[in-house]
Short mmCIF file of C-alpha atoms and ligand atoms in Angstrom, two decimals:
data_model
loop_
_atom_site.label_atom_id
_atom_site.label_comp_id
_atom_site.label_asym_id
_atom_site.label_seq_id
_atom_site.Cartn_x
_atom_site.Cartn_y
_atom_site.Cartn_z
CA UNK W 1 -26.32 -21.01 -61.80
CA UNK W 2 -28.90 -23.91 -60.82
CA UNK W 3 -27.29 -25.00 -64.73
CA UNK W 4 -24.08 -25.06 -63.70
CA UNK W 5 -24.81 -27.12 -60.53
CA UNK W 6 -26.23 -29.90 -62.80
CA UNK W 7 -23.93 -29.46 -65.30
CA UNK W 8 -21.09 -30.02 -62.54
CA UNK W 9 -22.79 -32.71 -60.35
CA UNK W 10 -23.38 -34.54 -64.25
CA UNK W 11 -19.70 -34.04 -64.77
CA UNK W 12 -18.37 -35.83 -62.23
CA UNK W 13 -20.93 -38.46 -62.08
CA UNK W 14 -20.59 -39.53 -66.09
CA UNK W 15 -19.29 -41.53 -67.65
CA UNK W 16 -17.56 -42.76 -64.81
CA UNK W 17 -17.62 -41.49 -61.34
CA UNK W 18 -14.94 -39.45 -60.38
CA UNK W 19 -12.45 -37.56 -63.13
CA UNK W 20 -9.51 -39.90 -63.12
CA UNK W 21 -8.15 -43.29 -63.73
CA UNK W 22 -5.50 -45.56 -63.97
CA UNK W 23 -3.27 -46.69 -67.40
CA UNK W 24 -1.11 -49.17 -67.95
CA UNK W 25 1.81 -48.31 -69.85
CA UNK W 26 3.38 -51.87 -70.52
CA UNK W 27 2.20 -54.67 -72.84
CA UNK W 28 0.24 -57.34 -70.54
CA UNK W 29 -1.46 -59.35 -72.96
CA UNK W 30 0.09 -62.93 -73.01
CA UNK W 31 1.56 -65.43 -70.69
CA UNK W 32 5.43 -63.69 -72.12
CA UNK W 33 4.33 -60.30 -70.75
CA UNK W 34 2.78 -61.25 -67.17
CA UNK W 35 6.24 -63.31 -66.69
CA UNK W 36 8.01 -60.09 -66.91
CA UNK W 37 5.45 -57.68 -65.12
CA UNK W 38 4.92 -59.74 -62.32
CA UNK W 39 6.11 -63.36 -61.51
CA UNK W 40 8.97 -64.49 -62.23
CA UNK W 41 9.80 -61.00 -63.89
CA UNK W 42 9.45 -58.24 -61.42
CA UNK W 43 11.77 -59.98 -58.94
CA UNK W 44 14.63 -58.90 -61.26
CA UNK W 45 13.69 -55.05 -60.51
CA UNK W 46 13.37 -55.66 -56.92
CA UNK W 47 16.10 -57.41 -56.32
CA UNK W 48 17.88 -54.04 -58.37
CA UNK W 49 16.09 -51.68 -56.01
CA UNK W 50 17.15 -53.57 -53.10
CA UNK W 51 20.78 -53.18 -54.04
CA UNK W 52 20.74 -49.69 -55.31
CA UNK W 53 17.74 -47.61 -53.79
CA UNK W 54 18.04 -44.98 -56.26
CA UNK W 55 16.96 -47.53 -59.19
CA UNK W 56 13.56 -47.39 -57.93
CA UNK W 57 12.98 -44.27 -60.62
CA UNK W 58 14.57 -46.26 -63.04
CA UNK W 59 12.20 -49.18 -62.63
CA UNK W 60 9.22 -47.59 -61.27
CA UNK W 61 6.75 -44.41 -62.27
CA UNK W 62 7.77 -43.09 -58.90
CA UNK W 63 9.72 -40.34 -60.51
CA UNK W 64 6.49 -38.88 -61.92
CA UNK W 65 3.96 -40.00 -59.42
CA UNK W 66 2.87 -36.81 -56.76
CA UNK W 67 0.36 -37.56 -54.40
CA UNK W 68 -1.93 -34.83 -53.71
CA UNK W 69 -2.76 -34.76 -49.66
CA UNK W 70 -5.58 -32.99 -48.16
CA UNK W 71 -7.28 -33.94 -45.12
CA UNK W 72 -10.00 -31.58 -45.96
CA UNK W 73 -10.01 -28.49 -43.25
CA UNK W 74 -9.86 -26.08 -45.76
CA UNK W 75 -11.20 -26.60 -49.46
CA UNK W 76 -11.22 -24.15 -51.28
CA UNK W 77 -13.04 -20.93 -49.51
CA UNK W 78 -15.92 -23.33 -48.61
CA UNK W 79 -14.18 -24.16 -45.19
CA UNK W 80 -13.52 -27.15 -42.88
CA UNK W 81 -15.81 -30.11 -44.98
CA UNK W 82 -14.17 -32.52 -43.93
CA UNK W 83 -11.61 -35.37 -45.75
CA UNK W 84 -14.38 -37.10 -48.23
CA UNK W 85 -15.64 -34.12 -48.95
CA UNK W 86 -12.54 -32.63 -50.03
CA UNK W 87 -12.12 -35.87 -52.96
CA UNK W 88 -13.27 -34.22 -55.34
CA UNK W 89 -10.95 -31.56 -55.78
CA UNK W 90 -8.04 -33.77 -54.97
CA UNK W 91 -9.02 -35.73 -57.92
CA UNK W 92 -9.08 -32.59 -59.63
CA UNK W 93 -5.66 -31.54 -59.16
CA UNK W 94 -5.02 -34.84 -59.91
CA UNK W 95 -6.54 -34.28 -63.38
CA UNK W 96 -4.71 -30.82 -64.02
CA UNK W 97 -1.25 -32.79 -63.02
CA UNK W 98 -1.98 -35.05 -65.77
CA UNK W 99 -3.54 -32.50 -68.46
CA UNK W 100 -1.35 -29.78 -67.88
CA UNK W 101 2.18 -31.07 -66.96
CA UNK W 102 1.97 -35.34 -67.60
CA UNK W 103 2.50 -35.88 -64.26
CA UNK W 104 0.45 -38.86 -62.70
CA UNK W 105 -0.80 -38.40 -58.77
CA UNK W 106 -2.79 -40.26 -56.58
CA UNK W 107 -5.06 -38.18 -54.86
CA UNK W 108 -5.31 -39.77 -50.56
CA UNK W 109 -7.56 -37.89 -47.96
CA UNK W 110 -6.56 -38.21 -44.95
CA UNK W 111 -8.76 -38.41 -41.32
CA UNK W 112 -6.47 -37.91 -38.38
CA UNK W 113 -7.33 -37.05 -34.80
CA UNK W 114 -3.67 -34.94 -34.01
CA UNK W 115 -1.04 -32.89 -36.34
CA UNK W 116 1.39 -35.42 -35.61
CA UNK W 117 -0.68 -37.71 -36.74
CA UNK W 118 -1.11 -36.81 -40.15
CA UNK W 119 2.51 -36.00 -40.61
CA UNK W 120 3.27 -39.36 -39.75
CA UNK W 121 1.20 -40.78 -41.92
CA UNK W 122 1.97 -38.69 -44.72
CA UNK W 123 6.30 -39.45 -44.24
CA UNK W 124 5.50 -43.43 -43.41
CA UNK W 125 4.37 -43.57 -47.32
CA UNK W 126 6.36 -40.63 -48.59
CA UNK W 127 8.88 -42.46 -50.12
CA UNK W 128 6.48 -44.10 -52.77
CA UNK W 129 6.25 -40.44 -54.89
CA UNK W 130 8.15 -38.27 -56.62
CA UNK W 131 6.65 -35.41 -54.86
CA UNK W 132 3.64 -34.43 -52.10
CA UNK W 133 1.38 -31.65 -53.07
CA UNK W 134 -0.29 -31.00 -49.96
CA UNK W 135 -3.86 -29.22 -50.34
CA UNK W 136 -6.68 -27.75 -48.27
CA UNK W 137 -5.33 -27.76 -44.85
CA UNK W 138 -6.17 -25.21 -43.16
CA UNK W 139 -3.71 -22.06 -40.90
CA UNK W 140 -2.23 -22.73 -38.89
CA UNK W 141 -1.36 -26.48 -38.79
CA UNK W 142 -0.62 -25.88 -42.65
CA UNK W 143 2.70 -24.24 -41.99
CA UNK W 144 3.91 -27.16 -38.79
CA UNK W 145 2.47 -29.42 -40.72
CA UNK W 146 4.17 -28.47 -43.97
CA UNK W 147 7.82 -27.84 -42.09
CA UNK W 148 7.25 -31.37 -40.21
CA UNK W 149 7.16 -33.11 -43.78
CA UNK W 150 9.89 -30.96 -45.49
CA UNK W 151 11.92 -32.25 -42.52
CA UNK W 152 10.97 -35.69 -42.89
CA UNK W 153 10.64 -36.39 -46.58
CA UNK W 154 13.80 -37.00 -49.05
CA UNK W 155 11.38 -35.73 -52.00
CA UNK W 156 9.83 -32.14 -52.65
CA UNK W 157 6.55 -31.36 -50.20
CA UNK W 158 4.64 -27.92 -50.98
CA UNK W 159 1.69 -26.88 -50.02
CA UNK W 160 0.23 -25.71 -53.24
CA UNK W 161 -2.25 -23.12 -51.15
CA UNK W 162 0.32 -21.26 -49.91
CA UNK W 163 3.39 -21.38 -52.41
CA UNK W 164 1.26 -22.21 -55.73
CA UNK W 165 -0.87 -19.53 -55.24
CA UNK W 166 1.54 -16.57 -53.94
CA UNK W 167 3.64 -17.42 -57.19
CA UNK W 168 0.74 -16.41 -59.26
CA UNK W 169 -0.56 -13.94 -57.55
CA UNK W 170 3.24 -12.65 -57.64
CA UNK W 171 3.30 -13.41 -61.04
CA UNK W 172 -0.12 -11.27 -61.79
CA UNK W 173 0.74 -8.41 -59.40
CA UNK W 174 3.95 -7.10 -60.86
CA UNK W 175 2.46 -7.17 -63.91
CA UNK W 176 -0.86 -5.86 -62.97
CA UNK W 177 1.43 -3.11 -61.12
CA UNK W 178 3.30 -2.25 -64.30
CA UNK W 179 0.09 -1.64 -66.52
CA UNK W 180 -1.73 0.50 -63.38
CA UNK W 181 1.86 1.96 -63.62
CA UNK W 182 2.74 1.62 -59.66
CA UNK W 183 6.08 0.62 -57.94
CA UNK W 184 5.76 -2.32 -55.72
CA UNK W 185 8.33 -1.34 -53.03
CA UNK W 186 5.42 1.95 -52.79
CA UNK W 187 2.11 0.05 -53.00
CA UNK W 188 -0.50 -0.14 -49.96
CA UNK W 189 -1.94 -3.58 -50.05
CA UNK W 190 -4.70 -4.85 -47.79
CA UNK W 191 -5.00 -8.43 -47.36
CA UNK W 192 -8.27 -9.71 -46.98
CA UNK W 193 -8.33 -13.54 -45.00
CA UNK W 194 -4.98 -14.31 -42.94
CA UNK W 195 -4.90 -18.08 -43.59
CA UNK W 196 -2.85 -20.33 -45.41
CA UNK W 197 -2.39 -18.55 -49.16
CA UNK W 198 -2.63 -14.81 -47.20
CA UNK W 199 0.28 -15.18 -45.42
CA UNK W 200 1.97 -16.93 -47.98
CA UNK W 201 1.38 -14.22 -50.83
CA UNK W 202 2.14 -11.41 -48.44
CA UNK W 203 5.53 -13.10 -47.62
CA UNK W 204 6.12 -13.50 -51.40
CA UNK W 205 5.38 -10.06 -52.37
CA UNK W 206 7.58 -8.74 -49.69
CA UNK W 207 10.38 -11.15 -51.38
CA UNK W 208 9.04 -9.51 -54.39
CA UNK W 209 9.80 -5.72 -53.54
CA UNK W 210 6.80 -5.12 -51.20
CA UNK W 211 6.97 -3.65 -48.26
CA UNK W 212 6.14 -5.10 -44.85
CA UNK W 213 4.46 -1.54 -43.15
CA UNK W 214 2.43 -0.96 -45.95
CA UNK W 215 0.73 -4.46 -45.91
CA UNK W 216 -2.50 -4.82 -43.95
CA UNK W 217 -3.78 -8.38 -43.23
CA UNK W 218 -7.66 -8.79 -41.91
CA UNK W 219 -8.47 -11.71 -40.28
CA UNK W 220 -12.40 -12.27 -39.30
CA UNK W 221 -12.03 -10.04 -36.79
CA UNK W 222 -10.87 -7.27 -38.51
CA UNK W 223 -7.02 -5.41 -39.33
CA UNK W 224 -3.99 -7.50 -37.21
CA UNK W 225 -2.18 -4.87 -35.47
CA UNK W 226 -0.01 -4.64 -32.84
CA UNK W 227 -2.23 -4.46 -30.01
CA UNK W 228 -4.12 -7.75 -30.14
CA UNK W 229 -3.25 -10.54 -27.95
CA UNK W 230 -5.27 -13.04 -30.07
CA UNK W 231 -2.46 -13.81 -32.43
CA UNK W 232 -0.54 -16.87 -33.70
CA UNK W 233 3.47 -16.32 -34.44
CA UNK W 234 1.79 -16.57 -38.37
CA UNK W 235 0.04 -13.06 -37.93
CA UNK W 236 2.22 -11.58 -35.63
CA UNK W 237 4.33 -11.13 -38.66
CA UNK W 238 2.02 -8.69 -40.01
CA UNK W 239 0.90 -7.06 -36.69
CA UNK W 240 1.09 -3.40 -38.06
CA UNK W 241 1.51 -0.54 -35.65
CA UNK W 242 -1.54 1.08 -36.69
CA UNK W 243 -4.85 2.96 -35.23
CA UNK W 244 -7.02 1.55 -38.11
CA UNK W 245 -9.13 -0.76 -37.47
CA UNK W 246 -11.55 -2.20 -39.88
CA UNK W 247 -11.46 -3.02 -43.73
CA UNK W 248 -13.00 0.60 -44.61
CA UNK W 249 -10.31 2.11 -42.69
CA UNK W 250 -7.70 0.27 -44.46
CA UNK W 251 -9.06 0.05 -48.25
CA UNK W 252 -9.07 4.41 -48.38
CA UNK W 253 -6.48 4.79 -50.44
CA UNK W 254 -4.86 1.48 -50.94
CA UNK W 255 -3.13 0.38 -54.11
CA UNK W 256 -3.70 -3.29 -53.97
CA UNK W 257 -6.59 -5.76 -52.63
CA UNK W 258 -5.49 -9.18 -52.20
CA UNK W 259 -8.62 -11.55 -51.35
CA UNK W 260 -7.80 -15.02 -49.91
CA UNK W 261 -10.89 -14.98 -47.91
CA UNK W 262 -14.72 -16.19 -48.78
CA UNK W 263 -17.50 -14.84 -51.08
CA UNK W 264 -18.59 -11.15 -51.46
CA UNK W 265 -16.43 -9.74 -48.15
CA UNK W 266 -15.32 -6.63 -50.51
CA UNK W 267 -18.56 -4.24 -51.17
CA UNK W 268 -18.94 -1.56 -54.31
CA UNK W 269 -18.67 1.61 -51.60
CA UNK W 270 -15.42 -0.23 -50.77
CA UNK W 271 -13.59 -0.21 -54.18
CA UNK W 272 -14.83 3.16 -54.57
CA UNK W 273 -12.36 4.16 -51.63
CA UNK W 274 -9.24 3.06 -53.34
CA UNK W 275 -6.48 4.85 -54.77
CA UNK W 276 -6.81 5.69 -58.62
CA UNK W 277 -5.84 2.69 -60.68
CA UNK W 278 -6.43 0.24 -58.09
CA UNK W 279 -5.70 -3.37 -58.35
CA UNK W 280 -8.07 -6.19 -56.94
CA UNK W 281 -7.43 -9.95 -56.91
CA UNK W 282 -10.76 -11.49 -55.22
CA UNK W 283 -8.73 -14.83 -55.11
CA UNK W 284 -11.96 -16.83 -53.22
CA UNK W 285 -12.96 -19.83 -54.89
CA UNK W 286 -15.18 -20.69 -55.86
CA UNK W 287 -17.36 -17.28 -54.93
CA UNK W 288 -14.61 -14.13 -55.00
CA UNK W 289 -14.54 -11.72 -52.81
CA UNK W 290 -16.16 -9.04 -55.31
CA UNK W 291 -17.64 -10.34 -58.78
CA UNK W 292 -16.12 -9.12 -61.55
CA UNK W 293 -18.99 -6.92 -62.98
CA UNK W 294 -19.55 -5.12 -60.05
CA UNK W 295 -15.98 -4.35 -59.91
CA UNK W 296 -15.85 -2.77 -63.00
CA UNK W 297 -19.29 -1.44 -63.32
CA UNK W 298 -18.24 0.69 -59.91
CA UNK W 299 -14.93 1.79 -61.47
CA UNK W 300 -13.16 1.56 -65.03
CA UNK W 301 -9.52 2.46 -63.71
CA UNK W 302 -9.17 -1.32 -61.93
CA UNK W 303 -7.38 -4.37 -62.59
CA UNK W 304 -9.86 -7.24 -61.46
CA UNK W 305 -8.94 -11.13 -61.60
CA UNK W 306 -10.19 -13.81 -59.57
CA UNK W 307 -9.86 -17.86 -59.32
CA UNK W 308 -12.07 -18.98 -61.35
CA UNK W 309 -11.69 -20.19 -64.84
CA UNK W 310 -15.02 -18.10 -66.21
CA UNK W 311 -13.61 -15.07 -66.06
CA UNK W 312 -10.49 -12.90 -67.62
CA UNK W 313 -7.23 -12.90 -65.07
CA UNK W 314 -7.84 -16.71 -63.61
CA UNK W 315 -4.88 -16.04 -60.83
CA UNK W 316 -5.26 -19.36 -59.38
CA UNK W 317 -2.53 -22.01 -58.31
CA UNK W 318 -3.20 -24.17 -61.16
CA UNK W 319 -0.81 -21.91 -63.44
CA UNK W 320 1.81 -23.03 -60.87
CA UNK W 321 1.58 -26.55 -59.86
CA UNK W 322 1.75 -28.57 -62.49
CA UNK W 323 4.56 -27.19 -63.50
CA UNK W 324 6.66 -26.31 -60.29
CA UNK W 325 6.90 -30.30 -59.61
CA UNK W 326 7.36 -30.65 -63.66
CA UNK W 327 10.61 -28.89 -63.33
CA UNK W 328 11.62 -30.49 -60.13
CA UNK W 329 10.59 -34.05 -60.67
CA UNK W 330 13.11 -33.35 -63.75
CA UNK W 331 16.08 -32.71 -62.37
CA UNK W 332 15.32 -34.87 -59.10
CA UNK W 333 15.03 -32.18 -56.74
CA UNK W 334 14.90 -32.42 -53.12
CA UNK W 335 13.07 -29.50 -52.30
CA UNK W 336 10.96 -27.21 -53.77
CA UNK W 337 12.99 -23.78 -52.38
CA UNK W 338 12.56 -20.00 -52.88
CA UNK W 339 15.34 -19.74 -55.95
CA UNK W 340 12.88 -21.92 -57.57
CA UNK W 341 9.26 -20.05 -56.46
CA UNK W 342 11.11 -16.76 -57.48
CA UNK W 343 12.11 -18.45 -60.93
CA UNK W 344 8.52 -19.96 -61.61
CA UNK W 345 6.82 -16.21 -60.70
CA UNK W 346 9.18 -14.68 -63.69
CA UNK W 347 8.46 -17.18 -65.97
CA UNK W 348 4.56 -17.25 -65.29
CA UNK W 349 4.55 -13.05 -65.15
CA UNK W 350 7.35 -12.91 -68.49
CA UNK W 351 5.07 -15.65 -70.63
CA UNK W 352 2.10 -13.04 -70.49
CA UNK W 353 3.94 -10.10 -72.16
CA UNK W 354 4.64 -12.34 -74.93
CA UNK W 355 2.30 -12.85 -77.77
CA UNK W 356 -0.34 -15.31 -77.84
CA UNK W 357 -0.28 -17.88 -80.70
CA UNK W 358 -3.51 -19.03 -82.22
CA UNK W 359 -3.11 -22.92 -80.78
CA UNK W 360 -3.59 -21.10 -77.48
CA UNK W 361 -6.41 -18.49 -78.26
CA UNK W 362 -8.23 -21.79 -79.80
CA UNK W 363 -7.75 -23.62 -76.62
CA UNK W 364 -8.45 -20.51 -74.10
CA UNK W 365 -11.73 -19.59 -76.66
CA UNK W 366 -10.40 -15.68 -76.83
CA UNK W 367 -10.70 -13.79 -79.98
CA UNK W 368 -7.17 -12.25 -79.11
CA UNK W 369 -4.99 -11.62 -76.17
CA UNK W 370 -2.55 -9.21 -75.23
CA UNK W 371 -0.86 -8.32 -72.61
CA UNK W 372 -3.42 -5.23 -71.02
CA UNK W 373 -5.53 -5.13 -68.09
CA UNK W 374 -7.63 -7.87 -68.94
CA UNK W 375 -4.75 -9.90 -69.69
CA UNK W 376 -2.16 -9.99 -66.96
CA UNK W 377 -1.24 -13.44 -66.44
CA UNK W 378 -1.35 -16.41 -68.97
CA UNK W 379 -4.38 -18.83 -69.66
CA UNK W 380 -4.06 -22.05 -68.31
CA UNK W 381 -4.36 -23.96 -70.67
CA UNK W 382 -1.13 -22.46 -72.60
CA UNK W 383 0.65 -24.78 -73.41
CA UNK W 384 3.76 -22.67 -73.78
CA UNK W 385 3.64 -22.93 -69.89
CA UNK W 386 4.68 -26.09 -68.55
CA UNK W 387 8.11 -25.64 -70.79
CA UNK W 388 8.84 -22.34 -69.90
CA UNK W 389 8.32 -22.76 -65.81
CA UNK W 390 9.28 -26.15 -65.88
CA UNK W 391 13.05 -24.74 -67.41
CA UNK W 392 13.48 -22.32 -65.15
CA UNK W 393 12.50 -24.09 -62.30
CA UNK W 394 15.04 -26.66 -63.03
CA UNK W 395 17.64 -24.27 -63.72
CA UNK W 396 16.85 -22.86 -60.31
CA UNK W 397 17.05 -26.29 -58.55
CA UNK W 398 20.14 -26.85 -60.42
CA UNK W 399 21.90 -23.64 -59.21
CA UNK W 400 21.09 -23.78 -55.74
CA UNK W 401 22.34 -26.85 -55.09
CA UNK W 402 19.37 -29.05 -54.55
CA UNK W 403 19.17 -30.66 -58.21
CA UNK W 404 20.54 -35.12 -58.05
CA UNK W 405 20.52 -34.58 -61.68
CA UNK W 406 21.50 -32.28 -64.60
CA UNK W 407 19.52 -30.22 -67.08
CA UNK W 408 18.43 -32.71 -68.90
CA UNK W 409 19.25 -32.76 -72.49
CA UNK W 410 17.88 -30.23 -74.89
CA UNK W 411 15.00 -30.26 -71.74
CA UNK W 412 11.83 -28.83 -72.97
CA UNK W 413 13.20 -28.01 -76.55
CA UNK W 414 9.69 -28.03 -78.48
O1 OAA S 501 -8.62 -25.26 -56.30
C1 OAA S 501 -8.52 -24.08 -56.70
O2 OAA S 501 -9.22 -23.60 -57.61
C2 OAA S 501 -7.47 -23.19 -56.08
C3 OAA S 501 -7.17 -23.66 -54.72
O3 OAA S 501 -6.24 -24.40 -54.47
C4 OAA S 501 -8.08 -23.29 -53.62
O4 OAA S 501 -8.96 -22.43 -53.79
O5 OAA S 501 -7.93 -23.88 -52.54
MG1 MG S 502 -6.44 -25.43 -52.62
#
């Protein structure tokens, strides 16, 4: 462990500090080129932009520039650190734009004293992306915050906590379902954390086929029922009308754990209280709820998968992301909209029943893959991904009506 903290600290310290950087993508070696990439030269673009404001993709990297915005309340499960703090793993979504889907982004941390603060600052400089990926802020200004921006901005805004990662966990339930051979519209779930990505999943498994009454969300102070009076209009959605009270009481017999919630919250004596053929997603990063050996030392019928990248069943928002704004940078989308979440959770759960080819197992460092219950959702770094969500979140944009431009041609082709 003390390894990997060097190794990580050593990471992001060498060569270079930080994981990214800017390239140029023009020639500007001689006198010739800086006359047409800045003076006299660039005045010819601007005075085009000024004209027609929709040149600015055509003449800028706008249309593949996302910025990724955090201001650093909630990274990752380790809590409110703060905007600086939080640079690091901007930068690194910033990196897994680029690897995964050869999108550039800027990564900007904001400090801000009010909501309305940040979402001002975040629409005044909007218009210079194609897209906002908005990242570790925590319930429940997320979801004003979030609406505020869709509101205000002409290009896509998502909060990649809540919609990136209930789109894979989507995508890994209903196929973790169908190998544990359970019917989502029957499946009790318990929902462990009631923040940002809970109430996000929950919603999209409901849109998925699960139902509302069988879901039980814990916050810290235990199950959300009907009876508390300490609840925002966010949990009051999944208030149930129920006389259970704590996590034991709602884990007997349940079908599904979904963790969103910090580090070793789900004990052994816990799992052993679920229904046969039990699925658990300890979705905490970096620390899960339950590690993965204890899970299946305590039982052999359960489906375990976590965030993280060292383990089998990574369901973590980076198998969305890159790939979501991919699709809808594209076809010039102006929102990112449920036709298009629903599309990208098909494509992410249908790419996993399909057979792995070696390119991937080489990259992913598996002897073999197949689609089983330590394979339910596709490695990241398959690179069959970013063609197959990308398409059919295009297609999506395109049919509901929020697409400026057309498939383009022979779009993702090879
Ligand atoms: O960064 C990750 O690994 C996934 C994520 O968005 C989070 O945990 O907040
Ligand atoms: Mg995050």
């Amino acid at each position: 462990m003390t390894d990997l903290r060097q190794q990580a600290l050593d990471y992001h310290a060498y060569p270079t500090p930080g994981k990214i950087s800017v390239e140029i993508t023009t020639p500007a070696e001689t006198s010739v080129d800086l006359a047409l990439a800045y003076s006299p030269g660039v005045a010819e673009p601007v005075r085009e932009i000024a004209e027609n404001p929709d040149d600015v993709y055509k003449y800028t990297g706008k249309g593949n520039t996302v910025a990724v915005i955090s201001n650093g309340t909630a990274i990752l499960g380790l809590g409110n650190l703060g905007p600086m703090a939080s640079k690091p793993v901007m930068e690194g979504k910033a990196l897994l734009f680029k690897r995964f889907a050869n999108i550039n982004s800027f990564d900007i941390e904001v400090k801000h004293k009010t909501v309305e603060d940040f979402v001002n600052t975040v629409a005044n400089i909007a218009d210079s992306f194609g897209g906002i990926n908005l990242e570790d802020i925590k319930a429940p200004e997320c979801f004003v915050i979030e609406k505020a921006l869709i509101e205000r901005c002409k290009i896509p805004v998502f909060h990649d906590d809540q919609h990136g990662t209930a789109i894979v966990t989507c995508a890994g339930m209903l196929n973790a379902l169908d190998i544990q051979g359970k019917d989502i519209k029957q499946a009790n779930i318990v929902c462990l954390g009631a923040g940002a990505a809970a109430i996000a999943c929950m919603e999209l498994l409901i849109k998925c086929g699960a139902q509302r009454e069988k879901i039980y969300m814990l916050d810290t102070k235990g199950v959300i029922h009907t009876r508390r009076d300490d609840l925002n209009e966010y949990k009051k959605l999944f208030a149930n009308n129920t006389d259970k009270r704590t996590l034991e009481d709602v884990i007997a017999g349940a079908d599904v754990f979904v963790g969103v919630s910090g580090p070793d919250l789900l004990t052994a004596e816990q799992l052993k209280l679920m229904a046969p053929n039990p699925v658990v997603f300890a979705c905490s990063n970096p620390d899960p709820e339950i590690k993965p050996e204890i899970a299946l030392a305590t039982r052999d019928d359960v489906i375990i998968a976590t965030g993280r990248s060292d383990y089998p069943n990574q369901v973590n928002n980076v198998l969305c992301f890159p790939f979501i704004f991919r699709g809808a940078l594209d076809v010039r989308a102006r929102i990112i909209n449920d036709e298009m979440k629903i599309a990208a959770v098909h494509a992410i759960k249908d790419l996993a029943k399909e057979d792995v080819p070696a390119e991937v197992l080489a990259a992913s460092g598996d002897k073999s893959l197949t689609f089983g219950k330590d394979y339910i959702i596709p490695k990241p770094m398959d690179s069959r991904l970013c063609a197959k969500v990308a398409k059919a979140v295009a297609q999506a944009a395109i049919d509901s009506g929020v697409a400026a431009l057309e498939m383009p041609e022979n779009y993702m082709a090879d």
